[in-house]
Amino acid sequence: LSIKISEKNKKMSEDITFARSMQIRMLPPKGMYNGLKLEYLYESSEQLSGDFFDVFKIDEENTGVYICDVVGHGVSASLLTVFVRQSLRTIAKGNVELNKIMKELHKTFLSLNLDYDRYFSVFLGIYNKTTHEFKYINAGHNSEPILLKNNGEIILLNSKGYPIANIFDNVKYEVKSINLELNDRLFLYTDGITE
């Protein structure tokens, strides 16, 4: 029995190590995205994380940026980060209307029929490289992004909205926008930074 338990633990450990490797490989490469320079630090409190972010091309003009925090830790939370990543990339392809994107993400999440204790928060923004407009929504993400303007001014990007959860039948978000200038810095984070 002891040998069997040891073998099962070894296999489970190998699976978790592989899953962590996959999660890290899904992070976007550091570098330039339609005029946005991406730098980041990604550290999880456990081997697998429920916190995730992505930067992706929507079309030739627009780039999507999001950070999300799935409730919980470990395998189940990390699986939901994969769902968020793949869903947002698919839904936002060629679509720059934030409320339409979020409604479709919510609808897709509801179709999973998960328990009520499974949900996630997300801050989603779209940057237009020609107009330099950054439109954004906040779906329950309690860590307000910070914009450090090139003149030293600090702006909190706050907007209202509920997390993506199956306790809401319909979702609508407050869409806000701000113009970004050369050398402005946008700092996105999760509550993991305080944990």
PDB file of C-alpha atoms in Angstrom:
ATOM      1  CA  LEU A   1       0.000   0.000   0.000  1.00  0.00           C
ATOM      2  CA  SER A   2       2.831   2.374   0.890  1.00  0.00           C
ATOM      3  CA  ILE A   3       4.523   1.724  -2.465  1.00  0.00           C
ATOM      4  CA  LYS A   4       1.252   2.306  -4.370  1.00  0.00           C
ATOM      5  CA  ILE A   5       0.627   5.584  -2.516  1.00  0.00           C
ATOM      6  CA  SER A   6       4.190   6.680  -3.254  1.00  0.00           C
ATOM      7  CA  GLU A   7       3.756   5.855  -6.964  1.00  0.00           C
ATOM      8  CA  LYS A   8       0.440   7.754  -7.124  1.00  0.00           C
ATOM      9  CA  ASN A   9       1.971  10.772  -5.355  1.00  0.00           C
ATOM     10  CA  LYS A  10       4.906  10.770  -7.766  1.00  0.00           C
ATOM     11  CA  LYS A  11       2.548  10.654 -10.765  1.00  0.00           C
ATOM     12  CA  MET A  12       0.374  13.429  -9.314  1.00  0.00           C
ATOM     13  CA  SER A  13       3.456  15.560  -8.643  1.00  0.00           C
ATOM     14  CA  GLU A  14       4.656  15.046 -12.222  1.00  0.00           C
ATOM     15  CA  ASP A  15       1.213  16.030 -13.561  1.00  0.00           C
ATOM     16  CA  ILE A  16       1.172  19.217 -11.469  1.00  0.00           C
ATOM     17  CA  THR A  17       4.712  20.097 -12.594  1.00  0.00           C
ATOM     18  CA  PHE A  18       3.623  19.644 -16.214  1.00  0.00           C
ATOM     19  CA  ALA A  19       0.479  21.757 -15.647  1.00  0.00           C
ATOM     20  CA  ARG A  20       2.608  24.540 -14.115  1.00  0.00           C
ATOM     21  CA  SER A  21       4.940  24.429 -17.101  1.00  0.00           C
ATOM     22  CA  MET A  22       1.950  24.739 -19.451  1.00  0.00           C
ATOM     23  CA  GLN A  23       0.489  27.628 -17.475  1.00  0.00           C
ATOM     24  CA  ILE A  24       3.785  29.526 -17.659  1.00  0.00           C
ATOM     25  CA  ARG A  25       4.126  28.781 -21.396  1.00  0.00           C
ATOM     26  CA  MET A  26       0.692  30.355 -21.968  1.00  0.00           C
ATOM     27  CA  LEU A  27       1.910  33.699 -20.634  1.00  0.00           C
ATOM     28  CA  PRO A  28       2.515  36.219 -23.412  1.00  0.00           C
ATOM     29  CA  PRO A  29       6.154  36.840 -24.331  1.00  0.00           C
ATOM     30  CA  LYS A  30       7.622  40.058 -22.998  1.00  0.00           C
ATOM     31  CA  GLY A  31       8.025  42.687 -25.703  1.00  0.00           C
ATOM     32  CA  MET A  32       6.025  45.021 -27.943  1.00  0.00           C
ATOM     33  CA  TYR A  33       2.333  44.638 -28.825  1.00  0.00           C
ATOM     34  CA  ASN A  34       0.959  47.298 -31.203  1.00  0.00           C
ATOM     35  CA  GLY A  35       2.875  50.048 -29.406  1.00  0.00           C
ATOM     36  CA  LEU A  36       2.510  48.615 -25.890  1.00  0.00           C
ATOM     37  CA  LYS A  37       5.641  47.322 -24.178  1.00  0.00           C
ATOM     38  CA  LEU A  38       4.952  44.388 -21.856  1.00  0.00           C
ATOM     39  CA  GLU A  39       7.029  43.619 -18.768  1.00  0.00           C
ATOM     40  CA  TYR A  40       5.863  41.436 -15.901  1.00  0.00           C
ATOM     41  CA  LEU A  41       6.613  39.371 -12.848  1.00  0.00           C
ATOM     42  CA  TYR A  42       4.539  36.208 -12.420  1.00  0.00           C
ATOM     43  CA  GLU A  43       4.850  34.350  -9.120  1.00  0.00           C
ATOM     44  CA  SER A  44       2.225  31.945  -7.815  1.00  0.00           C
ATOM     45  CA  SER A  45       1.641  31.203  -4.141  1.00  0.00           C
ATOM     46  CA  GLU A  46       1.375  27.499  -4.984  1.00  0.00           C
ATOM     47  CA  GLN A  47       2.619  25.440  -7.925  1.00  0.00           C
ATOM     48  CA  LEU A  48      -0.517  26.277  -9.908  1.00  0.00           C
ATOM     49  CA  SER A  49      -2.150  29.682  -9.903  1.00  0.00           C
ATOM     50  CA  GLY A  50      -5.647  31.097 -10.199  1.00  0.00           C
ATOM     51  CA  ASP A  51      -4.215  34.481 -11.196  1.00  0.00           C
ATOM     52  CA  PHE A  52      -3.467  35.054 -14.854  1.00  0.00           C
ATOM     53  CA  PHE A  53      -3.067  37.775 -17.470  1.00  0.00           C
ATOM     54  CA  ASP A  54      -2.730  38.054 -21.211  1.00  0.00           C
ATOM     55  CA  VAL A  55      -2.017  40.520 -24.000  1.00  0.00           C
ATOM     56  CA  PHE A  56      -3.340  39.610 -27.438  1.00  0.00           C
ATOM     57  CA  LYS A  57      -4.064  41.050 -30.867  1.00  0.00           C
ATOM     58  CA  ILE A  58      -7.715  41.792 -31.597  1.00  0.00           C
ATOM     59  CA  ASP A  59      -7.115  43.282 -35.048  1.00  0.00           C
ATOM     60  CA  GLU A  60      -4.486  45.450 -36.766  1.00  0.00           C
ATOM     61  CA  GLU A  61      -5.407  48.486 -34.655  1.00  0.00           C
ATOM     62  CA  ASN A  62      -6.459  47.047 -31.302  1.00  0.00           C
ATOM     63  CA  THR A  63      -4.776  45.030 -28.586  1.00  0.00           C
ATOM     64  CA  GLY A  64      -6.555  43.327 -25.682  1.00  0.00           C
ATOM     65  CA  VAL A  65      -5.086  43.352 -22.170  1.00  0.00           C
ATOM     66  CA  TYR A  66      -6.563  41.590 -19.164  1.00  0.00           C
ATOM     67  CA  ILE A  67      -5.753  40.326 -15.711  1.00  0.00           C
ATOM     68  CA  CYS A  68      -7.975  37.869 -13.870  1.00  0.00           C
ATOM     69  CA  ASP A  69      -8.227  36.267 -10.465  1.00  0.00           C
ATOM     70  CA  VAL A  70     -10.045  32.942 -10.200  1.00  0.00           C
ATOM     71  CA  VAL A  71     -11.376  32.078  -6.763  1.00  0.00           C
ATOM     72  CA  GLY A  72      -9.215  29.508  -5.014  1.00  0.00           C
ATOM     73  CA  HIS A  73      -5.816  28.013  -5.760  1.00  0.00           C
ATOM     74  CA  GLY A  74      -4.431  24.866  -7.286  1.00  0.00           C
ATOM     75  CA  VAL A  75      -5.602  22.660 -10.111  1.00  0.00           C
ATOM     76  CA  SER A  76      -9.252  23.771 -10.356  1.00  0.00           C
ATOM     77  CA  ALA A  77      -8.370  27.481 -10.333  1.00  0.00           C
ATOM     78  CA  SER A  78      -5.608  27.012 -12.901  1.00  0.00           C
ATOM     79  CA  LEU A  79      -7.995  25.147 -15.223  1.00  0.00           C
ATOM     80  CA  LEU A  80     -10.358  28.120 -15.119  1.00  0.00           C
ATOM     81  CA  THR A  81      -7.499  30.453 -16.112  1.00  0.00           C
ATOM     82  CA  VAL A  82      -7.125  28.360 -19.281  1.00  0.00           C
ATOM     83  CA  PHE A  83     -10.869  28.758 -19.905  1.00  0.00           C
ATOM     84  CA  VAL A  84     -10.624  32.554 -19.478  1.00  0.00           C
ATOM     85  CA  ARG A  85      -7.604  32.834 -21.767  1.00  0.00           C
ATOM     86  CA  GLN A  86      -9.028  30.767 -24.588  1.00  0.00           C
ATOM     87  CA  SER A  87     -12.519  32.259 -24.308  1.00  0.00           C
ATOM     88  CA  LEU A  88     -11.349  35.878 -24.316  1.00  0.00           C
ATOM     89  CA  ARG A  89      -9.010  35.358 -27.254  1.00  0.00           C
ATOM     90  CA  THR A  90     -11.812  33.740 -29.262  1.00  0.00           C
ATOM     91  CA  ILE A  91     -14.622  36.133 -28.270  1.00  0.00           C
ATOM     92  CA  ALA A  92     -12.565  39.318 -28.709  1.00  0.00           C
ATOM     93  CA  LYS A  93     -11.186  38.415 -32.153  1.00  0.00           C
ATOM     94  CA  GLY A  94     -12.269  41.386 -34.290  1.00  0.00           C
ATOM     95  CA  ASN A  95     -14.593  42.664 -31.528  1.00  0.00           C
ATOM     96  CA  VAL A  96     -13.783  45.875 -29.635  1.00  0.00           C
ATOM     97  CA  GLU A  97     -17.093  46.385 -27.816  1.00  0.00           C
ATOM     98  CA  LEU A  98     -16.251  45.588 -24.208  1.00  0.00           C
ATOM     99  CA  ASN A  99     -19.798  44.908 -23.001  1.00  0.00           C
ATOM    100  CA  LYS A 100     -20.427  42.505 -25.906  1.00  0.00           C
ATOM    101  CA  ILE A 101     -17.190  40.675 -25.112  1.00  0.00           C
ATOM    102  CA  MET A 102     -18.079  40.409 -21.432  1.00  0.00           C
ATOM    103  CA  LYS A 103     -21.667  39.296 -22.094  1.00  0.00           C
ATOM    104  CA  GLU A 104     -20.359  36.499 -24.317  1.00  0.00           C
ATOM    105  CA  LEU A 105     -17.710  35.532 -21.755  1.00  0.00           C
ATOM    106  CA  HIS A 106     -20.394  35.399 -19.053  1.00  0.00           C
ATOM    107  CA  LYS A 107     -22.697  33.324 -21.278  1.00  0.00           C
ATOM    108  CA  THR A 108     -19.859  30.904 -22.080  1.00  0.00           C
ATOM    109  CA  PHE A 109     -19.011  30.599 -18.378  1.00  0.00           C
ATOM    110  CA  LEU A 110     -22.656  29.861 -17.501  1.00  0.00           C
ATOM    111  CA  SER A 111     -22.665  27.010 -20.027  1.00  0.00           C
ATOM    112  CA  LEU A 112     -20.038  25.212 -17.892  1.00  0.00           C
ATOM    113  CA  ASN A 113     -22.702  24.668 -15.175  1.00  0.00           C
ATOM    114  CA  LEU A 114     -20.201  25.032 -12.342  1.00  0.00           C
ATOM    115  CA  ASP A 115     -21.067  25.344  -8.661  1.00  0.00           C
ATOM    116  CA  TYR A 116     -21.878  28.773  -7.255  1.00  0.00           C
ATOM    117  CA  ASP A 117     -18.548  28.937  -5.442  1.00  0.00           C
ATOM    118  CA  ARG A 118     -16.649  29.032  -8.775  1.00  0.00           C
ATOM    119  CA  TYR A 119     -16.185  32.517 -10.229  1.00  0.00           C
ATOM    120  CA  PHE A 120     -13.519  34.982 -11.284  1.00  0.00           C
ATOM    121  CA  SER A 121     -12.842  38.676 -11.494  1.00  0.00           C
ATOM    122  CA  VAL A 122     -11.278  40.310 -14.522  1.00  0.00           C
ATOM    123  CA  PHE A 123     -10.024  43.727 -15.575  1.00  0.00           C
ATOM    124  CA  LEU A 124     -10.152  43.985 -19.377  1.00  0.00           C
ATOM    125  CA  GLY A 125      -8.851  46.811 -21.531  1.00  0.00           C
ATOM    126  CA  ILE A 126      -8.487  47.463 -25.253  1.00  0.00           C
ATOM    127  CA  TYR A 127      -5.752  49.738 -26.582  1.00  0.00           C
ATOM    128  CA  ASN A 128      -6.024  51.379 -30.010  1.00  0.00           C
ATOM    129  CA  LYS A 129      -2.574  52.101 -31.439  1.00  0.00           C
ATOM    130  CA  THR A 130      -3.812  54.907 -33.753  1.00  0.00           C
ATOM    131  CA  THR A 131      -5.995  56.910 -31.353  1.00  0.00           C
ATOM    132  CA  HIS A 132      -4.009  55.836 -28.235  1.00  0.00           C
ATOM    133  CA  GLU A 133      -7.347  55.321 -26.472  1.00  0.00           C
ATOM    134  CA  PHE A 134      -7.447  52.679 -23.746  1.00  0.00           C
ATOM    135  CA  LYS A 135     -11.026  51.536 -23.029  1.00  0.00           C
ATOM    136  CA  TYR A 136     -11.569  49.341 -19.990  1.00  0.00           C
ATOM    137  CA  ILE A 137     -14.027  47.589 -17.711  1.00  0.00           C
ATOM    138  CA  ASN A 138     -13.708  46.020 -14.294  1.00  0.00           C
ATOM    139  CA  ALA A 139     -15.625  42.812 -13.586  1.00  0.00           C
ATOM    140  CA  GLY A 140     -15.219  42.647  -9.813  1.00  0.00           C
ATOM    141  CA  HIS A 141     -11.415  42.824  -9.849  1.00  0.00           C
ATOM    142  CA  ASN A 142     -10.635  44.376  -6.454  1.00  0.00           C
ATOM    143  CA  SER A 143      -7.082  45.417  -7.321  1.00  0.00           C
ATOM    144  CA  GLU A 144      -7.514  48.720  -9.189  1.00  0.00           C
ATOM    145  CA  PRO A 145      -4.993  49.178 -11.975  1.00  0.00           C
ATOM    146  CA  ILE A 146      -2.690  52.149 -11.550  1.00  0.00           C
ATOM    147  CA  LEU A 147      -1.731  54.437 -14.423  1.00  0.00           C
ATOM    148  CA  LEU A 148       1.489  56.351 -13.807  1.00  0.00           C
ATOM    149  CA  LYS A 149       1.470  59.219 -16.286  1.00  0.00           C
ATOM    150  CA  ASN A 150       4.741  60.365 -17.833  1.00  0.00           C
ATOM    151  CA  ASN A 151       4.467  63.622 -15.834  1.00  0.00           C
ATOM    152  CA  GLY A 152       4.343  61.738 -12.504  1.00  0.00           C
ATOM    153  CA  GLU A 153       0.552  61.958 -12.034  1.00  0.00           C
ATOM    154  CA  ILE A 154      -1.059  58.781 -10.657  1.00  0.00           C
ATOM    155  CA  ILE A 155      -4.530  57.746 -11.845  1.00  0.00           C
ATOM    156  CA  LEU A 156      -6.530  54.795 -10.497  1.00  0.00           C
ATOM    157  CA  LEU A 157      -8.487  53.079 -13.266  1.00  0.00           C
ATOM    158  CA  ASN A 158     -11.665  52.303 -11.395  1.00  0.00           C
ATOM    159  CA  SER A 159     -14.969  51.241 -12.905  1.00  0.00           C
ATOM    160  CA  LYS A 160     -17.894  49.217 -11.607  1.00  0.00           C
ATOM    161  CA  GLY A 161     -19.009  45.692 -12.427  1.00  0.00           C
ATOM    162  CA  TYR A 162     -19.728  42.282 -10.968  1.00  0.00           C
ATOM    163  CA  PRO A 163     -17.420  39.282 -11.268  1.00  0.00           C
ATOM    164  CA  ILE A 164     -18.154  36.525 -13.769  1.00  0.00           C
ATOM    165  CA  ALA A 165     -20.301  34.123 -11.763  1.00  0.00           C
ATOM    166  CA  ASN A 166     -23.368  31.980 -12.268  1.00  0.00           C
ATOM    167  CA  ILE A 167     -25.394  33.919  -9.712  1.00  0.00           C
ATOM    168  CA  PHE A 168     -26.028  36.677 -12.292  1.00  0.00           C
ATOM    169  CA  ASP A 169     -28.310  36.120 -15.268  1.00  0.00           C
ATOM    170  CA  ASN A 170     -27.145  39.168 -17.138  1.00  0.00           C
ATOM    171  CA  VAL A 171     -24.106  41.435 -16.873  1.00  0.00           C
ATOM    172  CA  LYS A 172     -23.437  45.024 -17.866  1.00  0.00           C
ATOM    173  CA  TYR A 173     -20.275  46.950 -17.170  1.00  0.00           C
ATOM    174  CA  GLU A 174     -19.279  50.568 -16.869  1.00  0.00           C
ATOM    175  CA  VAL A 175     -16.943  51.255 -19.784  1.00  0.00           C
ATOM    176  CA  LYS A 176     -14.369  53.991 -19.235  1.00  0.00           C
ATOM    177  CA  SER A 177     -11.544  55.267 -21.387  1.00  0.00           C
ATOM    178  CA  ILE A 178      -8.340  57.230 -21.102  1.00  0.00           C
ATOM    179  CA  ASN A 179      -5.723  58.307 -23.613  1.00  0.00           C
ATOM    180  CA  LEU A 180      -2.266  56.848 -23.149  1.00  0.00           C
ATOM    181  CA  GLU A 181       0.854  58.836 -23.960  1.00  0.00           C
ATOM    182  CA  LEU A 182       4.454  57.883 -24.618  1.00  0.00           C
ATOM    183  CA  ASN A 183       6.141  56.618 -21.421  1.00  0.00           C
ATOM    184  CA  ASP A 184       2.870  56.237 -19.467  1.00  0.00           C
ATOM    185  CA  ARG A 185       2.997  53.077 -17.335  1.00  0.00           C
ATOM    186  CA  LEU A 186       0.039  50.851 -16.532  1.00  0.00           C
ATOM    187  CA  PHE A 187       0.426  48.616 -13.482  1.00  0.00           C
ATOM    188  CA  LEU A 188      -1.938  45.620 -13.305  1.00  0.00           C
ATOM    189  CA  TYR A 189      -1.867  43.264 -10.333  1.00  0.00           C
ATOM    190  CA  THR A 190      -3.965  40.867  -8.266  1.00  0.00           C
ATOM    191  CA  ASP A 191      -4.464  40.586  -4.537  1.00  0.00           C
ATOM    192  CA  GLY A 192      -1.768  37.909  -4.680  1.00  0.00           C
ATOM    193  CA  ILE A 193       0.742  40.729  -4.367  1.00  0.00           C
ATOM    194  CA  THR A 194      -0.429  41.340  -0.797  1.00  0.00           C
ATOM    195  CA  GLU A 195      -0.754  37.627  -0.014  1.00  0.00           C
TER     196      GLU A 195
END
